[in-house]
Amino acid sequence: MKGLVCRECGKEYPAVSLHVCELCFGPLEVQYNYKEIQATLTRKKIESGPKSLWRYVDLLPIEGEPSIGLHAGFTPLVRAKNLGDELGLDTLYVKNDTVNHPTLSFKDRVVSIALTRARELGYETVACASTGNLANSVAAHAAAAKMQCYVFIPHDLEAAKVLGNLVYRPNVVEVEGNYDDVNRLCSEIAGEQRWAFVNVNIRPYYAEGSKTLAYEVVEQLDWTAPDQIVVPMASGSLLTKIWKGLNELQKLGLVTDMHTRVHGAQAEGCSPIAAAYKEGRDFFKPVKPKTIAKSLAIGNPADGYYALKAAAESGGAMDTVTDEEIVEGMTLLAQTEGIFAETAGGVTVGVLKKLAKQGIIKRGDVTVALITGNGLKTQDAVINAVGRPTRIPPSLVQFQKTFNLTPHG
Ligand SMILES: *Cc1c(COP(=O)(O)O)cnc(C)c1O
């Protein structure tokens, strides 16, 4: 890691806890000495690393050894033949972060890196502004690392995501407002407490964790880049970093012929980034979220502008789905691939379906859908779409009658 650099004016900083440029207020991001990295980093070296995202430590923003979140990442890339058959895609894969360790979402990636870096920077208290999954992951990792912890969430989150904080005993602060209110409050608190807010004052380090999804997809495709990748968007950070990660692999010669199109998916009820794309704007207008995809409900997305830019550079598109289509996407994925994803997964599958139908993604394209969270955390979303069990008395005759079966042979 070389240090931080302003994404707007290019001013460079050392790798401290700073997230906005002192000159132009642009956001900062981590910079690396790619020449030095290229001299020593090979596919073989990566392949001999741990079966976690830390196999890519040379491209991650820490200085010492990984210390927190040692098992995150390296989740399965599932060949989704059945879902592909449904959507008319011959080579579809699902990157399954519903089984990430330890809190079953993609956020275990960013938090492993953020907390390892926070400890390096001398912080004892960690915090975050969250739409749900981030808080779960920060709370779990802080418990295991014996760090003080405050998580801030909107007041209307899914029950499983609230419980998924409380069980680790952090300070859970439920704010009477939406995520954007939570985030504003956290920025104010970050200004007066010496706490590591993973997605505020140490955001440059946190965000780098998202790149590992791109690295893993490429490695799991035997060091080739897919033709198409569909990414759910909240703040837009994940999409931006998928693009950065793919370009780094190309720059380092770890993949050749990278021509991936990166597509963004949002819920119609909170689609400031996708709406800007559809209307041909390069800036977004903040919205008041109203969607069942609460993990993606950010009305004023910090990386919206950069996500628009990344998708455009890659030749990717953006689209949205209704709440109904989200539920359809969740049940379709479950019933074709046996993967129970949360609402954000329904958004990704729903948008993938639209892009395939419109011919933006073609039958022969190697396509990857990023499935980023687990359905057990958002059960209310599908409760009315999955039917009920068939109830019978404990009687063989009743069973045969109910299912219209006759004894075999
Ligand atoms: C946080 C999150 C995302 C993406 O968030 P960004 O802010 O765009 O990086 C995607 N899916 C799930 C389930 C999430 O929790």
Tab-separated table of C-alpha atoms in Angstrom, residues 13-260:
chain	number	residue	atom	x	y	z
A	13	TYR	CA	-1.818	11.371	1.583
A	14	PRO	CA	-0.124	8.823	3.841
A	15	ALA	CA	-2.217	5.806	4.882
A	16	VAL	CA	-3.874	7.444	7.905
A	17	SER	CA	-7.510	7.617	9.020
A	18	LEU	CA	-8.772	10.224	6.632
A	19	HIS	CA	-11.572	9.875	4.123
A	20	VAL	CA	-12.039	13.240	2.428
A	21	CYS	CA	-9.481	15.417	0.675
A	22	GLU	CA	-8.438	18.474	2.645
A	23	LEU	CA	-8.119	20.475	-0.562
A	24	CYS	CA	-11.263	19.656	-2.534
A	25	PHE	CA	-13.376	17.462	-0.203
A	26	GLY	CA	-13.244	14.623	-2.751
A	27	PRO	CA	-13.323	11.044	-1.418
A	28	LEU	CA	-9.986	9.307	-0.813
A	29	GLU	CA	-9.034	5.853	-1.949
A	30	VAL	CA	-6.140	3.501	-1.353
A	31	GLN	CA	-3.231	3.481	-3.793
A	32	TYR	CA	-0.711	0.697	-4.262
A	33	ASN	CA	2.802	0.314	-5.657
A	34	TYR	CA	1.683	-1.894	-8.533
A	35	LYS	CA	5.222	-2.173	-9.939
A	36	GLU	CA	6.478	-3.614	-6.665
A	37	ILE	CA	3.468	-5.902	-6.330
A	38	GLN	CA	3.851	-7.168	-9.883
A	39	ALA	CA	7.466	-8.128	-9.240
A	40	THR	CA	6.452	-10.743	-6.676
A	41	LEU	CA	2.750	-11.562	-7.092
A	42	THR	CA	1.881	-14.594	-9.212
A	43	ARG	CA	-1.187	-16.787	-9.661
A	44	LYS	CA	0.745	-19.564	-7.965
A	45	LYS	CA	1.525	-17.447	-4.926
A	46	ILE	CA	-2.154	-16.561	-4.573
A	47	GLU	CA	-3.257	-20.167	-5.046
A	48	SER	CA	-0.962	-21.323	-2.258
A	49	GLY	CA	-2.471	-18.798	0.181
A	50	PRO	CA	-5.197	-19.379	2.772
A	51	LYS	CA	-8.706	-20.382	1.657
A	52	SER	CA	-10.056	-16.937	2.529
A	53	LEU	CA	-9.908	-13.444	1.085
A	54	TRP	CA	-6.509	-13.047	2.731
A	55	ARG	CA	-4.951	-14.966	-0.160
A	56	TYR	CA	-5.081	-11.541	-1.870
A	57	VAL	CA	-3.355	-9.738	1.011
A	58	ASP	CA	-0.796	-8.192	-1.370
A	59	LEU	CA	-3.656	-6.155	-2.861
A	60	LEU	CA	-5.306	-5.221	0.426
A	61	PRO	CA	-4.705	-2.098	2.542
A	62	ILE	CA	-3.066	-3.479	5.652
A	63	GLU	CA	0.541	-3.205	6.754
A	64	GLY	CA	1.062	-6.139	9.122
A	65	GLU	CA	-0.477	-9.593	9.346
A	66	PRO	CA	-4.260	-10.117	9.067
A	67	SER	CA	-5.644	-10.155	12.615
A	68	ILE	CA	-9.434	-9.944	12.405
A	69	GLY	CA	-11.857	-11.872	10.200
A	70	LEU	CA	-9.488	-14.636	9.197
A	71	HIS	CA	-12.142	-16.809	7.539
A	72	ALA	CA	-14.076	-14.351	5.385
A	73	GLY	CA	-14.330	-14.828	1.652
A	74	PHE	CA	-13.452	-17.584	-0.802
A	75	THR	CA	-17.142	-18.473	-1.030
A	76	PRO	CA	-18.412	-20.888	-3.712
A	77	LEU	CA	-18.820	-19.862	-7.339
A	78	VAL	CA	-21.784	-22.038	-8.245
A	79	ARG	CA	-22.399	-23.135	-11.832
A	80	ALA	CA	-26.105	-22.199	-12.041
A	81	LYS	CA	-27.292	-24.475	-14.830
A	82	ASN	CA	-30.949	-24.603	-13.782
A	83	LEU	CA	-31.303	-20.854	-13.331
A	84	GLY	CA	-29.468	-20.359	-16.619
A	85	ASP	CA	-31.978	-22.653	-18.353
A	86	GLU	CA	-34.819	-20.509	-16.992
A	87	LEU	CA	-33.210	-17.264	-18.157
A	88	GLY	CA	-31.810	-18.464	-21.489
A	89	LEU	CA	-28.161	-18.265	-20.419
A	90	ASP	CA	-25.792	-21.138	-21.192
A	91	THR	CA	-22.935	-20.241	-18.844
A	92	LEU	CA	-24.320	-18.649	-15.703
A	93	TYR	CA	-22.618	-18.630	-12.302
A	94	VAL	CA	-23.799	-17.475	-8.902
A	95	LYS	CA	-21.167	-16.110	-6.525
A	96	ASN	CA	-22.641	-17.296	-3.259
A	97	ASP	CA	-21.851	-14.871	-0.426
A	98	THR	CA	-24.968	-16.040	1.451
A	99	VAL	CA	-22.558	-18.428	3.187
A	100	ASN	CA	-19.831	-15.944	4.023
A	101	HIS	CA	-18.190	-16.289	7.429
A	102	PRO	CA	-19.299	-15.447	10.046
A	103	THR	CA	-22.467	-13.374	9.395
A	104	LEU	CA	-23.716	-14.662	6.036
A	105	SER	CA	-23.277	-11.618	3.853
A	106	PHE	CA	-20.715	-9.951	1.639
A	107	LYS	CA	-20.091	-7.441	4.471
A	108	ASP	CA	-17.813	-9.953	6.221
A	109	ARG	CA	-15.286	-9.062	3.508
A	110	VAL	CA	-15.198	-5.322	4.060
A	111	VAL	CA	-15.337	-5.654	7.833
A	112	SER	CA	-12.391	-8.083	8.047
A	113	ILE	CA	-10.227	-5.554	6.306
A	114	ALA	CA	-11.655	-2.476	8.059
A	115	LEU	CA	-11.176	-3.914	11.534
A	116	THR	CA	-7.709	-5.297	10.853
A	117	ARG	CA	-6.740	-1.829	9.613
A	118	ALA	CA	-8.543	-0.072	12.496
A	119	ARG	CA	-6.487	-2.069	14.958
A	120	GLU	CA	-3.299	-1.184	13.074
A	121	LEU	CA	-4.278	2.478	13.341
A	122	GLY	CA	-4.670	2.111	17.095
A	123	TYR	CA	-8.444	2.237	17.479
A	124	GLU	CA	-10.110	0.480	20.406
A	125	THR	CA	-13.713	1.263	19.505
A	126	VAL	CA	-15.322	0.364	16.202
A	127	ALA	CA	-18.654	1.602	14.835
A	128	CYS	CA	-20.712	1.799	11.669
A	129	ALA	CA	-23.787	3.262	9.992
A	130	SER	CA	-25.633	0.283	8.601
A	131	THR	CA	-28.623	-0.903	6.599
A	132	GLY	CA	-28.361	-4.188	8.544
A	133	ASN	CA	-25.716	-6.583	7.284
A	134	LEU	CA	-22.812	-4.275	8.016
A	135	ALA	CA	-23.902	-3.889	11.648
A	136	ASN	CA	-24.183	-7.678	12.033
A	137	SER	CA	-20.674	-8.159	10.730
A	138	VAL	CA	-19.078	-5.322	12.733
A	139	ALA	CA	-20.788	-6.556	15.920
A	140	ALA	CA	-19.661	-10.165	15.425
A	141	HIS	CA	-16.064	-9.303	14.543
A	142	ALA	CA	-15.792	-6.767	17.383
A	143	ALA	CA	-16.978	-9.397	19.868
A	144	ALA	CA	-14.363	-11.892	18.682
A	145	ALA	CA	-11.657	-9.212	18.640
A	146	LYS	CA	-12.683	-7.880	22.083
A	147	MET	CA	-13.143	-4.348	20.789
A	148	GLN	CA	-15.709	-1.813	21.985
A	149	CYS	CA	-18.539	-1.522	19.496
A	150	TYR	CA	-21.389	0.809	18.535
A	151	VAL	CA	-23.646	0.001	15.619
A	152	PHE	CA	-26.187	2.488	14.271
A	153	ILE	CA	-29.208	1.236	12.326
A	154	PRO	CA	-32.507	2.653	11.063
A	155	HIS	CA	-35.474	1.877	13.335
A	156	ASP	CA	-37.370	-0.277	10.819
A	157	LEU	CA	-34.940	-3.146	10.077
A	158	GLU	CA	-35.855	-6.810	9.724
A	159	ALA	CA	-36.152	-8.607	13.097
A	160	ALA	CA	-33.390	-11.093	12.249
A	161	LYS	CA	-30.965	-8.291	11.476
A	162	VAL	CA	-31.732	-6.515	14.762
A	163	LEU	CA	-31.321	-9.746	16.732
A	164	GLY	CA	-28.202	-10.476	14.687
A	165	ASN	CA	-26.674	-7.435	16.378
A	166	LEU	CA	-27.978	-7.810	19.916
A	167	VAL	CA	-26.707	-11.353	20.366
A	168	TYR	CA	-23.084	-10.118	20.223
A	169	ARG	CA	-23.789	-7.404	22.841
A	170	PRO	CA	-22.527	-4.299	21.090
A	171	ASN	CA	-24.209	-0.956	21.766
A	172	VAL	CA	-27.061	-1.090	19.263
A	173	VAL	CA	-28.371	2.372	18.464
A	174	GLU	CA	-31.679	2.398	16.613
A	175	VAL	CA	-32.145	5.802	15.025
A	176	GLU	CA	-35.590	7.233	14.354
A	177	GLY	CA	-34.975	7.867	10.687
A	178	ASN	CA	-33.775	6.173	7.504
A	179	TYR	CA	-30.231	5.121	6.612
A	180	ASP	CA	-29.331	8.552	5.315
A	181	ASP	CA	-30.281	10.057	8.702
A	182	VAL	CA	-28.201	7.358	10.434
A	183	ASN	CA	-25.236	8.110	8.208
A	184	ARG	CA	-25.424	11.859	8.817
A	185	LEU	CA	-25.523	11.315	12.574
A	186	CYS	CA	-22.539	8.955	12.391
A	187	SER	CA	-20.485	11.514	10.451
A	188	GLU	CA	-21.153	13.995	13.253
A	189	ILE	CA	-20.168	11.488	15.954
A	190	ALA	CA	-17.050	10.488	13.997
A	191	GLY	CA	-16.010	14.139	14.166
A	192	GLU	CA	-15.934	14.122	17.942
A	193	GLN	CA	-15.072	10.571	19.091
A	194	ARG	CA	-11.889	8.692	18.278
A	195	TRP	CA	-13.784	5.704	16.947
A	196	ALA	CA	-13.210	3.738	13.775
A	197	PHE	CA	-16.462	4.143	11.855
A	198	VAL	CA	-15.772	1.486	9.274
A	199	ASN	CA	-17.799	3.123	6.513
A	200	VAL	CA	-17.159	6.758	7.470
A	201	ASN	CA	-13.667	7.754	8.613
A	202	ILE	CA	-11.908	4.542	7.583
A	203	ARG	CA	-14.058	4.020	4.500
A	204	PRO	CA	-11.090	3.984	2.062
A	205	TYR	CA	-9.757	0.795	3.729
A	206	TYR	CA	-13.184	-0.785	4.270
A	207	ALA	CA	-14.176	-0.332	0.638
A	208	GLU	CA	-11.116	-2.199	-0.641
A	209	GLY	CA	-12.531	-5.418	0.824
A	210	SER	CA	-15.126	-5.482	-1.940
A	211	LYS	CA	-12.423	-6.022	-4.553
A	212	THR	CA	-11.933	-9.566	-3.269
A	213	LEU	CA	-15.247	-10.610	-4.831
A	214	ALA	CA	-13.812	-9.745	-8.249
A	215	TYR	CA	-10.503	-11.493	-7.518
A	216	GLU	CA	-12.261	-14.669	-6.413
A	217	VAL	CA	-14.593	-14.785	-9.400
A	218	VAL	CA	-11.632	-14.513	-11.779
A	219	GLU	CA	-9.555	-17.108	-9.930
A	220	GLN	CA	-12.524	-19.480	-9.697
A	221	LEU	CA	-13.061	-19.105	-13.463
A	222	ASP	CA	-9.512	-20.377	-13.853
A	223	TRP	CA	-8.034	-16.930	-14.212
A	224	THR	CA	-10.385	-15.607	-16.839
A	225	ALA	CA	-12.635	-12.587	-16.513
A	226	PRO	CA	-16.370	-13.168	-17.091
A	227	ASP	CA	-18.162	-11.407	-19.954
A	228	GLN	CA	-20.877	-10.044	-17.690
A	229	ILE	CA	-21.276	-9.449	-13.973
A	230	VAL	CA	-24.420	-8.239	-12.202
A	231	VAL	CA	-23.899	-6.322	-8.955
A	232	PRO	CA	-26.463	-5.101	-6.389
A	233	MET	CA	-26.017	-1.455	-5.399
A	234	ALA	CA	-26.645	0.379	-2.126
A	235	SER	CA	-23.986	3.100	-1.777
A	236	GLY	CA	-22.503	1.904	-5.082
A	237	SER	CA	-19.192	1.051	-3.423
A	238	LEU	CA	-19.261	-2.671	-4.256
A	239	LEU	CA	-19.784	-2.034	-7.964
A	240	THR	CA	-17.036	0.580	-8.062
A	241	LYS	CA	-14.593	-1.809	-6.409
A	242	ILE	CA	-15.496	-4.779	-8.602
A	243	TRP	CA	-14.392	-2.614	-11.516
A	244	LYS	CA	-11.232	-1.526	-9.703
A	245	GLY	CA	-10.393	-5.150	-8.820
A	246	LEU	CA	-10.828	-6.394	-12.386
A	247	ASN	CA	-8.625	-3.605	-13.711
A	248	GLU	CA	-5.933	-4.338	-11.133
A	249	LEU	CA	-5.785	-7.991	-12.196
A	250	GLN	CA	-5.416	-6.876	-15.791
A	251	LYS	CA	-2.743	-4.312	-14.916
A	252	LEU	CA	-0.775	-6.949	-12.972
A	253	GLY	CA	-0.999	-9.444	-15.815
A	254	LEU	CA	-2.920	-11.931	-13.646
A	255	VAL	CA	-5.704	-11.937	-16.224
A	256	THR	CA	-5.490	-11.116	-19.903
A	257	ASP	CA	-8.296	-9.942	-22.159
A	258	MET	CA	-10.476	-8.403	-19.444
A	259	HIS	CA	-13.581	-7.135	-21.242
A	260	THR	CA	-16.118	-7.588	-18.438
